[in-house]
Every structure is written in structure tokens, then in C-alpha cells.
Short mmCIF file of C-alpha atoms and ligand atoms in Angstrom, two decimals:
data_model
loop_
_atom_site.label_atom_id
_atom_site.label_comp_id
_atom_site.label_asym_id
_atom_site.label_seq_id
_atom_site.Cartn_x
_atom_site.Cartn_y
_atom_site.Cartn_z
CA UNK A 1 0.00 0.00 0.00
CA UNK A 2 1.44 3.54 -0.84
CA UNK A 3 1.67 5.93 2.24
CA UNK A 4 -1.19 8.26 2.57
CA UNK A 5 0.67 11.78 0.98
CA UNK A 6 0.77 9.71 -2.23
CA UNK A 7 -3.01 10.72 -3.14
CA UNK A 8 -2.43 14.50 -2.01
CA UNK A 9 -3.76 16.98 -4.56
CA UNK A 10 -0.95 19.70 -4.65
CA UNK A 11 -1.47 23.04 -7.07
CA UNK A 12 2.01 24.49 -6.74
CA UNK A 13 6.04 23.35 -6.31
CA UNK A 14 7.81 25.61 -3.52
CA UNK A 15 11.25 25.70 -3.30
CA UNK A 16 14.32 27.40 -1.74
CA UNK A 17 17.05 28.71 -3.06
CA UNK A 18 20.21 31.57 -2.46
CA UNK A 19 18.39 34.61 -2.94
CA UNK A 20 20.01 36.22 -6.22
CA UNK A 21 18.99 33.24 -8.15
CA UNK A 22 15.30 32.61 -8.37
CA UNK A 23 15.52 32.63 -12.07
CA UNK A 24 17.72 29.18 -12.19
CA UNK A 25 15.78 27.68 -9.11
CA UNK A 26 12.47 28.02 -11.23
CA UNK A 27 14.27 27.57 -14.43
CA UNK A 28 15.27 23.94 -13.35
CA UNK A 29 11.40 23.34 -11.86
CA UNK A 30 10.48 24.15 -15.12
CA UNK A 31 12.79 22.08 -17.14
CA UNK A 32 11.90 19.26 -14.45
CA UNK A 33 8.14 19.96 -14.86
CA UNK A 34 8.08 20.21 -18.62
CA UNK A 35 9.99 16.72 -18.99
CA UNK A 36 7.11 15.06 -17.33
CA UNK A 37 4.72 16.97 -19.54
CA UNK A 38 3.30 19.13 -16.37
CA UNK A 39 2.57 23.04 -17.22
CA UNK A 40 2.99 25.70 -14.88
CA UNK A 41 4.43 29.22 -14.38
CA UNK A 42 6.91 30.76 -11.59
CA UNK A 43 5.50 33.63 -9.77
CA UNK A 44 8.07 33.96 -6.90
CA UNK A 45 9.50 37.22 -6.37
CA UNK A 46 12.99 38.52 -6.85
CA UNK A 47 15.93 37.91 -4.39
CA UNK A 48 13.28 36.55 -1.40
CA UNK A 49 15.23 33.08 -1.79
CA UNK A 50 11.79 32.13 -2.02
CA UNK A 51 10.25 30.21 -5.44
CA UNK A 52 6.87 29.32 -6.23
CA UNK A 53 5.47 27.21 -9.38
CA UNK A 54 1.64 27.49 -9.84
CA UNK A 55 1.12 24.32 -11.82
CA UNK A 56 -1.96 24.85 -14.49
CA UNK A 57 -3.74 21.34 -13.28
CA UNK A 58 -4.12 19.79 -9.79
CA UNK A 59 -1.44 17.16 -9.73
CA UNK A 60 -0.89 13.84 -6.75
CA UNK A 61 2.16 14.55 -4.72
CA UNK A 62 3.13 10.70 -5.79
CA UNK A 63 3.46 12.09 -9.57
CA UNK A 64 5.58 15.49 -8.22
CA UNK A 65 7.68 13.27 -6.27
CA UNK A 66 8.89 11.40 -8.86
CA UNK A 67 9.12 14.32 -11.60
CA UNK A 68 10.98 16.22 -9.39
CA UNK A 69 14.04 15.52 -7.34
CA UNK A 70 15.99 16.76 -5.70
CA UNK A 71 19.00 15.42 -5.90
CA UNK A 72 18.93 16.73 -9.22
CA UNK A 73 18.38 20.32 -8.57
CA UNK A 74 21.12 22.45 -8.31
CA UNK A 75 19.93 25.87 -7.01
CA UNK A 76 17.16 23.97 -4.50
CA UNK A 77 18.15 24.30 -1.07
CA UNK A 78 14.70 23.23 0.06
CA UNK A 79 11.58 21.38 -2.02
CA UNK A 80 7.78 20.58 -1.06
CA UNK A 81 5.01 20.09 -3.41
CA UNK A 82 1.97 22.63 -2.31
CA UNK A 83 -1.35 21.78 -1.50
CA UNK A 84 -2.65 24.95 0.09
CA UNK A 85 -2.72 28.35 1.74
CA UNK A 86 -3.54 30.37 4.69
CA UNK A 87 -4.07 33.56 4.89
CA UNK A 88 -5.12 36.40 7.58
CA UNK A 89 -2.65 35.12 9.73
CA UNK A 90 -1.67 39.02 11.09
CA UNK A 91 -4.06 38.55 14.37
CA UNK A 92 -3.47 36.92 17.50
CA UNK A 93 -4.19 33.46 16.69
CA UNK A 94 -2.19 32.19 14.03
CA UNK A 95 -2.48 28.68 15.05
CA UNK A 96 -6.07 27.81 14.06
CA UNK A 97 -5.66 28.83 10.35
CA UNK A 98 -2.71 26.85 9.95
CA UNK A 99 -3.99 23.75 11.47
CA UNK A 100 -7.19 24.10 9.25
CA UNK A 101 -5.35 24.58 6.23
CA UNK A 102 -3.37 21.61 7.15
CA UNK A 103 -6.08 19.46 7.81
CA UNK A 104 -6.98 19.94 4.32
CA UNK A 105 -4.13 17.41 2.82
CA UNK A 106 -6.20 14.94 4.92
CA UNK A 107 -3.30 13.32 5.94
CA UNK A 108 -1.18 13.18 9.44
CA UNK A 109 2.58 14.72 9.32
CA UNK A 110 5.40 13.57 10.82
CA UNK A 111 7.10 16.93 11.37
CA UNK A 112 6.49 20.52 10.67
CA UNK A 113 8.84 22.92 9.18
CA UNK A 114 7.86 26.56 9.06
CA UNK A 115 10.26 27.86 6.84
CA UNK A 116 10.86 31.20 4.91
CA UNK A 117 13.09 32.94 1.67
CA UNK A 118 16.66 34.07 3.02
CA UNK A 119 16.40 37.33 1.70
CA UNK A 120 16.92 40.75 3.35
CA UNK A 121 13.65 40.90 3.74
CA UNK A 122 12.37 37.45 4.48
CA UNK A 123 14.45 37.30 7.72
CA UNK A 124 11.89 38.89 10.28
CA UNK A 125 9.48 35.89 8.41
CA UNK A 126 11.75 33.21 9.42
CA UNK A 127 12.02 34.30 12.76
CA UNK A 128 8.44 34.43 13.21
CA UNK A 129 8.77 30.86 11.76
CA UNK A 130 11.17 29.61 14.37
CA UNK A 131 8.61 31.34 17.60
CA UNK A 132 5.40 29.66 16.09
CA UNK A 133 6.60 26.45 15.40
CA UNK A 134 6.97 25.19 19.23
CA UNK A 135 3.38 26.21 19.08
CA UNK A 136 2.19 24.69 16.13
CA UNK A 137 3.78 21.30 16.81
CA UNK A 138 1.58 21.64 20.21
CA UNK A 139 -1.53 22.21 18.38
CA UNK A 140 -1.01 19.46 15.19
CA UNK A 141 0.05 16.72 18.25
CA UNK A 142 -2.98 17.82 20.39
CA UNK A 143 -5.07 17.35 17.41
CA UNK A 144 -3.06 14.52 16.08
CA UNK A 145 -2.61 15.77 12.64
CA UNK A 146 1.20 15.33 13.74
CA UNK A 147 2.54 11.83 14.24
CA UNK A 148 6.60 11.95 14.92
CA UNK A 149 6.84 8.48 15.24
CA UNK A 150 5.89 7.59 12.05
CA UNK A 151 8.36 8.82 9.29
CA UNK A 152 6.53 6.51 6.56
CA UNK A 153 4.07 10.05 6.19
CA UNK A 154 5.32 12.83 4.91
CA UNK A 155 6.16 16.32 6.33
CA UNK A 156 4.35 19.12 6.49
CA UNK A 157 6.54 22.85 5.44
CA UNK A 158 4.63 25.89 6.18
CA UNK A 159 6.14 28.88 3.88
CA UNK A 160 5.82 32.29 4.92
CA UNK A 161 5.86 34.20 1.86
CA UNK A 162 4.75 37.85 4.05
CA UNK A 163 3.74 37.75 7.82
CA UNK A 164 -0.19 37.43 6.68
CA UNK A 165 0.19 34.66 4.61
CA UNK A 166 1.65 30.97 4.49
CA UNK A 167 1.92 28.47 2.15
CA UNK A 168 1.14 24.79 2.68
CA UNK A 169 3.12 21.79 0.86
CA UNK A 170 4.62 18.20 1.88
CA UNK A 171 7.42 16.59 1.00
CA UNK A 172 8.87 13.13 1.52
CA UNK A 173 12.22 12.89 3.97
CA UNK A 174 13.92 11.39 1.24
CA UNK A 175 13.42 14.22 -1.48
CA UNK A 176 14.11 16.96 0.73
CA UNK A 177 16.79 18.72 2.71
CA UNK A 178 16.38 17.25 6.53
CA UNK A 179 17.23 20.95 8.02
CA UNK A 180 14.85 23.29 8.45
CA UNK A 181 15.17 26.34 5.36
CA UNK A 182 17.34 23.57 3.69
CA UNK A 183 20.38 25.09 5.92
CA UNK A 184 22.69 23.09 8.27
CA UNK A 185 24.07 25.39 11.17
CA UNK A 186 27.00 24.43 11.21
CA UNK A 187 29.75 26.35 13.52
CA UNK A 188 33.00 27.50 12.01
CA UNK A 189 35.71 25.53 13.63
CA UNK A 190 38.60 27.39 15.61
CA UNK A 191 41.56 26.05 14.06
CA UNK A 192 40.12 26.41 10.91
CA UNK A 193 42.31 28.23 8.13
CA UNK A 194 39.66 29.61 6.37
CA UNK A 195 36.00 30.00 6.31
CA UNK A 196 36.04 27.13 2.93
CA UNK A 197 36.46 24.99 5.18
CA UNK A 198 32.18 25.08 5.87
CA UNK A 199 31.95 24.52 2.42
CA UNK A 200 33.83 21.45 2.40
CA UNK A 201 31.94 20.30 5.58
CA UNK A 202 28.31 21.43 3.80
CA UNK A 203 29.11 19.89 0.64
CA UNK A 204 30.10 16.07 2.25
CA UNK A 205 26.46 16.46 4.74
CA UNK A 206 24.46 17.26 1.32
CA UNK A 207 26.00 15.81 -1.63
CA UNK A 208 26.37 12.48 -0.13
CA UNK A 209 23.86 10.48 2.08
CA UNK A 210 25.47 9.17 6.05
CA UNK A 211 25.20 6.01 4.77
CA UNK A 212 27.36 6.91 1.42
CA UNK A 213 29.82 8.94 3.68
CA UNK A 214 30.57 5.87 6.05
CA UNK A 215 31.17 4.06 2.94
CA UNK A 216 33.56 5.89 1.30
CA UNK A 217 35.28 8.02 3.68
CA UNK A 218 37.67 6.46 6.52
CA UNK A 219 41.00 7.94 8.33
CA UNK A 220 44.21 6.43 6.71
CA UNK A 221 42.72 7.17 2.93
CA UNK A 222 44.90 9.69 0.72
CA UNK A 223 43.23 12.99 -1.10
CA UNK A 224 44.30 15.45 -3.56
CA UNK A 225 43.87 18.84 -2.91
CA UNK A 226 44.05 20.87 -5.83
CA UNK A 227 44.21 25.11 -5.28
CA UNK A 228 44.87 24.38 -1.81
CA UNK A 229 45.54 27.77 -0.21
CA UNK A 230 45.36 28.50 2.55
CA UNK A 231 44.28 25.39 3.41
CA UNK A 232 40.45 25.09 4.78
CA UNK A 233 39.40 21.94 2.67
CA UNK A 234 43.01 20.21 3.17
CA UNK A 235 42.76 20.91 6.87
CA UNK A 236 38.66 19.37 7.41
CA UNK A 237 40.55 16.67 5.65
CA UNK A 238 43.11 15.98 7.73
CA UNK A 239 40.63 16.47 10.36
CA UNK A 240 38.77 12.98 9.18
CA UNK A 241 42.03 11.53 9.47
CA UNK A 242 43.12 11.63 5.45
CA UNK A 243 46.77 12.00 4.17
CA UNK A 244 46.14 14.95 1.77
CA UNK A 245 48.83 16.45 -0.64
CA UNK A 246 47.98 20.26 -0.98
CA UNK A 247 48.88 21.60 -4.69
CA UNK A 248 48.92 25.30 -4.77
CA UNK A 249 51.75 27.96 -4.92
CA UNK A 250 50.29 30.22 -2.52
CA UNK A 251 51.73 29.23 1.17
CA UNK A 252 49.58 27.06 3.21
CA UNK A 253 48.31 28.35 7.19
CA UNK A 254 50.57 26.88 9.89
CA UNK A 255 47.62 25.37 11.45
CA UNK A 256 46.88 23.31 8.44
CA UNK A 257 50.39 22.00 8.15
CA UNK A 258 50.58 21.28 12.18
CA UNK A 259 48.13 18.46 11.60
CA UNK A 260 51.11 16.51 10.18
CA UNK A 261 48.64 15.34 7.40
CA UNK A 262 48.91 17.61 4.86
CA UNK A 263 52.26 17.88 2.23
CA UNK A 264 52.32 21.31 0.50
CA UNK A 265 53.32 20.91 -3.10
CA UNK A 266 54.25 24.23 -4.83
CA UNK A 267 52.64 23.38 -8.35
CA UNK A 268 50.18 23.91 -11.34
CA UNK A 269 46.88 22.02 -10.05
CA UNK A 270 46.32 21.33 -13.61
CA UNK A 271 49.30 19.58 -14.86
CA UNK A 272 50.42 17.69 -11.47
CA UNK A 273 49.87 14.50 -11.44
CA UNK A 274 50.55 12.01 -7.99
CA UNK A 275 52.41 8.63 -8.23
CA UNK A 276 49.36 5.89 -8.05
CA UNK A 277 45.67 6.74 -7.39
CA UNK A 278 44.12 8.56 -4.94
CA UNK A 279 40.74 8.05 -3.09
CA UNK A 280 39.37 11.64 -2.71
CA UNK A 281 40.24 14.44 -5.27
CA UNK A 282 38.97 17.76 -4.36
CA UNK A 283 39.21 21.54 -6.25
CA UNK A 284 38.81 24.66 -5.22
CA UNK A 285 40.71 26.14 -8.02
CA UNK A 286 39.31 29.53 -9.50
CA UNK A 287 39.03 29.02 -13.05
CA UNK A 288 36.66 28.76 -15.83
CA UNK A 289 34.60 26.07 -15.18
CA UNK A 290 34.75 23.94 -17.98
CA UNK A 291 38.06 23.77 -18.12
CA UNK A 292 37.45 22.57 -13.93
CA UNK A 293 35.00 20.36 -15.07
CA UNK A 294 37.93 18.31 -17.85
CA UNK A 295 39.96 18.07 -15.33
CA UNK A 296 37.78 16.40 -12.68
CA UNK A 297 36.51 14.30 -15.10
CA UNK A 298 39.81 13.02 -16.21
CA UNK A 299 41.06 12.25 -12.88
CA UNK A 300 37.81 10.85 -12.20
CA UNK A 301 37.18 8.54 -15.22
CA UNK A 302 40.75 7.48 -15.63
CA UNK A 303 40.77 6.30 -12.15
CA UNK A 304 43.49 8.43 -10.91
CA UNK A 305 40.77 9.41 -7.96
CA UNK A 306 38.30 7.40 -6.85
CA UNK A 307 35.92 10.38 -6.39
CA UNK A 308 35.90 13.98 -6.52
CA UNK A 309 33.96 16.89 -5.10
CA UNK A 310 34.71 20.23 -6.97
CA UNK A 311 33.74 23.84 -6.83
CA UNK A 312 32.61 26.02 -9.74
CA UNK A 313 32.60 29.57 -10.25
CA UNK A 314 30.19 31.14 -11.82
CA UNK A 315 30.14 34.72 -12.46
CA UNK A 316 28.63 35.00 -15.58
CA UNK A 317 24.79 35.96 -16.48
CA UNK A 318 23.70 31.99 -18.26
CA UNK A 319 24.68 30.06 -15.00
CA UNK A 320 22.35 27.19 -16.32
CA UNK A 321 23.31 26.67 -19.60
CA UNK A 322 27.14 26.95 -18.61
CA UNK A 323 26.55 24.02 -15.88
CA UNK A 324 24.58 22.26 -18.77
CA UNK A 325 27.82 22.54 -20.96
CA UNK A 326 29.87 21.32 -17.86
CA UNK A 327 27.52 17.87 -17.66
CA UNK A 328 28.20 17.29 -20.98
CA UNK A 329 32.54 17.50 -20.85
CA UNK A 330 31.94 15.33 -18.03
CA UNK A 331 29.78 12.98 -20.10
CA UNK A 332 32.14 12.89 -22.92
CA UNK A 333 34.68 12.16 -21.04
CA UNK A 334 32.95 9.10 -19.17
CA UNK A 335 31.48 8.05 -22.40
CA UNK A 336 35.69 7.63 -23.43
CA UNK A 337 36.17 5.52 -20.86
CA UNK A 338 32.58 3.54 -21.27
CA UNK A 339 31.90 4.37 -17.84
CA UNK A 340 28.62 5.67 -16.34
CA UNK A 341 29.01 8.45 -14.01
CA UNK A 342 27.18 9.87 -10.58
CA UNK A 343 26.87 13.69 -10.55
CA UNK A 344 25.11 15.65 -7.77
CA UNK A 345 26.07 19.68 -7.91
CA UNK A 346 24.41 22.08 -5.35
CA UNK A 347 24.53 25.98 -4.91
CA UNK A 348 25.58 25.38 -0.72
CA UNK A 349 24.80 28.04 2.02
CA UNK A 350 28.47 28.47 1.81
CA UNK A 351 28.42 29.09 -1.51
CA UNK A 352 28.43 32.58 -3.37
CA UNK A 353 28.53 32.75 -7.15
CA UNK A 354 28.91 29.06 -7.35
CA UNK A 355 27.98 25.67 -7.13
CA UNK A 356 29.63 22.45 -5.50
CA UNK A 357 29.63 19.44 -6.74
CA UNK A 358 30.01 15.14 -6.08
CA UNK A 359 31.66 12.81 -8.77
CA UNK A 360 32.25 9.38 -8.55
CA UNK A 361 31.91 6.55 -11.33
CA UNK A 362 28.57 4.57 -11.13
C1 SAM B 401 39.40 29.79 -3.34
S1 SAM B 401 41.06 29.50 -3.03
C2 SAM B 401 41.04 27.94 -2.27
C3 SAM B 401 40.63 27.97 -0.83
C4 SAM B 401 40.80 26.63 -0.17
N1 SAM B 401 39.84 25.66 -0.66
C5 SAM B 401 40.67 26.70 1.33
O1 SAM B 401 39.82 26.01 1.88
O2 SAM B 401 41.44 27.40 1.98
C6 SAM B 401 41.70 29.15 -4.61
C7 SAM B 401 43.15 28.73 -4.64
O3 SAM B 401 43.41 28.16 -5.92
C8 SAM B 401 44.75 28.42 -6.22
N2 SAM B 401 44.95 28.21 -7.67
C9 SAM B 401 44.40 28.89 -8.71
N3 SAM B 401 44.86 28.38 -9.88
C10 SAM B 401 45.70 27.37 -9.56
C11 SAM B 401 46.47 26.44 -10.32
N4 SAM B 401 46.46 26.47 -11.65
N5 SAM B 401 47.20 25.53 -9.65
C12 SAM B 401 47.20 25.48 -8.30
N6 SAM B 401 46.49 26.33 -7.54
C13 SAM B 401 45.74 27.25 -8.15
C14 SAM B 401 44.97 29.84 -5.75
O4 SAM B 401 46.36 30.06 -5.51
C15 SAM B 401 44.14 29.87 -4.47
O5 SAM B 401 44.95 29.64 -3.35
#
């Protein structure tokens, strides 16, 4: 039997996303929508960090599960399928509406996350998210629309697109970020080099699963750390226990080198090679990000790393299509070597003008 949010109507995709680039978070909804033959139009507003798709026909959550995922997004921090609204929520009571608006799915939860855009603007929102949700989980358990215990359901996100008015969608824990806004908090370190090193530490919790992490990363493995300077992502390394070799010509901080993990190699990150293969590649090298993208591959699909996670820049106006023309180096390249391929790329919190991303052959 499918769990109950399969039969859901939902009218709308919500998403989240750095606020700046609303235009590529509903430009890949769309792309995802229009591939399963699904119409709809974005009408979220500019730099709220906030997207909304109003679909043209009511649609079951089961069918926007599987059109849209989110492991494929890139510029998706956060992703529920909508169902409904409320609205009047600037009196006292902003409980009630919310809980009738939720009863509407006709379905229990098995959290709530009241979430909000990460804009300027939308901040004051997301505090008022974080005081009314102690309160609403209250109300939903009292009324048991909200059932903790049982994680087969699905969970309820309230948006708060102004302080009158929410938004209502679900999403299932396994196509959605588990933190609330899609943001881990995630405390900069003290011996830290430099503040990359979040990046590094954001890019392993999202890109991979726990259970792919445990598989593939252990202490005593070697890494590659190409543009290494000053030494954030070579020092989280270490910090897992990994021998790293740090390419870069800039100097390296002394606390990265004190671990007594890390070898500095003054060199060109694109022509140095190491002696054997290595089982973690990783690049934070600013450059044009094709030419990033080759050289990941190669390493990648000839073996020379096991698997890679690499930064991209990207400064210029057609973000998409450029990342679009970055898949497909990375495909010829795997094609080359007849091998298929496992990409995941994600515009982090940490991340400004760029996106992160996960390689590994499949
Ligand atoms: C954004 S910084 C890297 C920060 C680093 N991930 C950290 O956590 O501290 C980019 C680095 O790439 C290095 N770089 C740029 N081009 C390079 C190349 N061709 N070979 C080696 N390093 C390069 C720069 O010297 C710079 O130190």
C-alpha cells in the first residue's frame, strides 16, 4: 500500500534557493516539470530566496515526487510540493488557520517545518517561523494531525511568503533537505584556516547520504587537494584523518600544516599529477569552469581518484546553460572511458557565485 501523501492533490512546487537566483531555481522546476509533460508558471519574487510554481492542473504529490528531485536540482536548497494556503494570519491566533489549512491534505505529518526565503527581507518571516513552530507542533500533536513516530508520512513545510500569509506543501524525507530552510548550522571551527572549510563540511552532509559517507570516507585514505591555499578543505581533511597532498603555490596556514597530514606541493593544479591513485580528489581552483569540469573528469574517469567533489565559479549571467555545458565535458569524457558516471552539484549556504559538486563513477 502507498503511504497516505501519495493521493495528495498539490497546485504548486515551492522551493528554496540563495536569494540572487530565483531565475535558475524556477528555471530547473520548469525544465523538471516540462519533462514530465506538467505546465505551470513561476510567480516567486525577486531575491526573497523564495520560489513558487503554480502548476496549471491539480497534480498527486506521488506524480511530483517522482518528476521532481531533488538530488537533481542544483539551485534547490529546500523542495515541497503545495497543497494549500492560509491567509489572515496578522491577528493573534495564528495557530487555528494553519492547522485548518493543514487538515486539508487529509493526511497526518510527521514533522512541521515553518520555513521562509533568506532574503533581506524574508528574515523577520523566518524568525516568526522559528517562535510559532513550538506552538504549532503543540496544536497538530494535540489534534493529532502530527505523528513523529511515524516517518513513513510525509512532512508538512509551512512557507511564509509575508507575515499574513503561508503556504502549505509536503514533502517526503527522502526528497528533501532534513534541516529546516534547507540550511545546516553548522559552527565555524577554531583552528580552521579559512572560512572554505564550511563549504567542504556542507558539501560532504548534502551531496552524499550518512550512509554513502561511512562508505567511502575512513582515516588512513589519501586525497588530492588541488588550489589548496590556505588550506580550509586540506585541513577538514586531515581532520577525518586523510593523508592529503595540498597543490597550490600560494603558502599554506601553519595550522593546516601542524596536523602533520597535509604535504604542500608548490605546483600547477592542472598539470600535477601524484604517483598511483588517490581516493578523494577535491578543487577549489578559481578558473573557468569547464576547463574545472575536464579536469575532474579526467582524474575521475581514468581512475586516478576514486571520487571527486569540486567547486565552480560562476560569475557570468547563463549560470544554467554553462553548468549544462559542464555535464556534458563530463559525459564525454565518461562516455571515453565507457563508464557511467554519478553527478550531484548544489549551490551550498556556503556558496556565493557558485555551485559544489560530487563525482564518482557509477
Ligand atoms: C578559493 S582558493 C582555495 C581555498 C581553499 N579551498 C581553502 O579552503 O582554503 C583558490 C586557490 O586556488 C589556487 N589556484 C588557482 N589556480 C591554480 C592552479 N592552476 N594551480 C594550483 N592552484 C591554483 C589559488 O592560488 C588559491 O589559493
Amino acid at each position: 500500500m502507498k503511504p497516505a501523501p501519495a493521493h495528495v492533490d498539490c497546485r504548486f512546487v515551492m522551493a528554496l534557493c540563495r536569494p540572487g537566483f530565483e531565475t535558475e531555481c524556477s528555471g530547473e522546476l520548469m525544465a523538471r516539470l516540462d519533462h514530465a509533460g506538467i505546465n505551470g508558471r513561476s510567480v516567486g519574487s525577486l531575491d526573497s530566496g523564495q520560489v513558487r510554481v503554480d502548476l496549471d492542473n491539480i497534480h498527486r504529490f506521488e506524480l511530483l515526487d517522482r518528476a521532481i528531485r531533488l538530488v537533481s536540482l542544483t539551485f534547490s536548497r529546500q523542495l515541497a510540493f503545495g497543497f494549500g494556503h492560509a491567509d489572515g494570519l496578522a491577528g493573534k491566533d495564528r495557530v487555528s488557520p494553519l492547522l485548518d489549512a493543514a487538515k486539508q491534505a487529509g493526511t497526518p505529518f510527521s514533522a512541521i517545518l515553518v520555513e521562509a526565503g533568506d532574503g533581506a527581507e524574508q528574515r523577520p518571516l523566518a524568525a516568526l517561523g522559528r517562535r510559532l513552530e513550538p506552538a504549532l507542533v503543540r496544536a497538530f500533536a494535540k489534534y493529532s494531525v502530527l505523528r513523529p513516530r511515524r516517518t513513513e508520512l510525509a512532512r508538512l513545510h509551512i512557507h511564509l511568503p509575508a507575515p499574513g500569509s503561508a503556504w502549505l506543501g509536503l514533502s517526503a524525507a527522502d526528497n528533501a533537505s532534513p534541516w529546516s530552510m534547507g540550511i545546516p548550522r553548522l559552527r565555524m571551527p577554531s583552528q580552521a584556516p579559512s572560512r572554505s572549510t564550511l563549504k567542504l563540511v556542507e558539501a560532504f552532509m548534502t551531496l552524499l547520504t550518512p550512509a554513502e559517507l561511512e562508505l567511502t570516507m575512513r582515516a588512513g585514505q589519501r586525497a588530492v587537494d588541488l588550489g589548496a591555499a590556505p588550506g580550509g578543505w586540506s585541513w577538514h581533511l586531515a581532520n577525518r584523518g586523510l593523508r592529503v597532498t595540498a597543490i597550490d603555490n600560494g603558502p599554506m596556514a601553519p595550522q593546516a600544516l601542524a596536523t602533520g597530514m597535509i604535504e604542500h606541493v608548490r605546483a600547477d593544479g592542472f598539470t600535477w599529477r601524484p604517483d598511483g591513485s588517490v581516493d578523494w580528489l577535491v578543487c577549489d581552483m578559481v578558473e573557468q569552469p569547464a576547463r574545472i569540469s575536464r579536469l575532474v573528469a579526467d582524474w575521475v574517469a581514468s581512475g586516478r581518484a576514486r571520487r571527486a567533489i569540486f567547486n565552480l565559479k560562476l560569475p557570468m549571467k547563463k549560470r544554467l546553460e554553462e553548468l549544462e555545458r559542464c555535464r556534458r565535458l563530463i559525459d564525454d569524457r565518461f562516455r571515453q572511458a565507457s563508464l557511467g558516471f554519478d553527478l550531484r552539484m548544489r549551490q551550498l549556504y556556503h556558496d556565493r557565485e557558485e555551485v559544489t559538486a560530487y563525482l564518482a563513477p557509477r
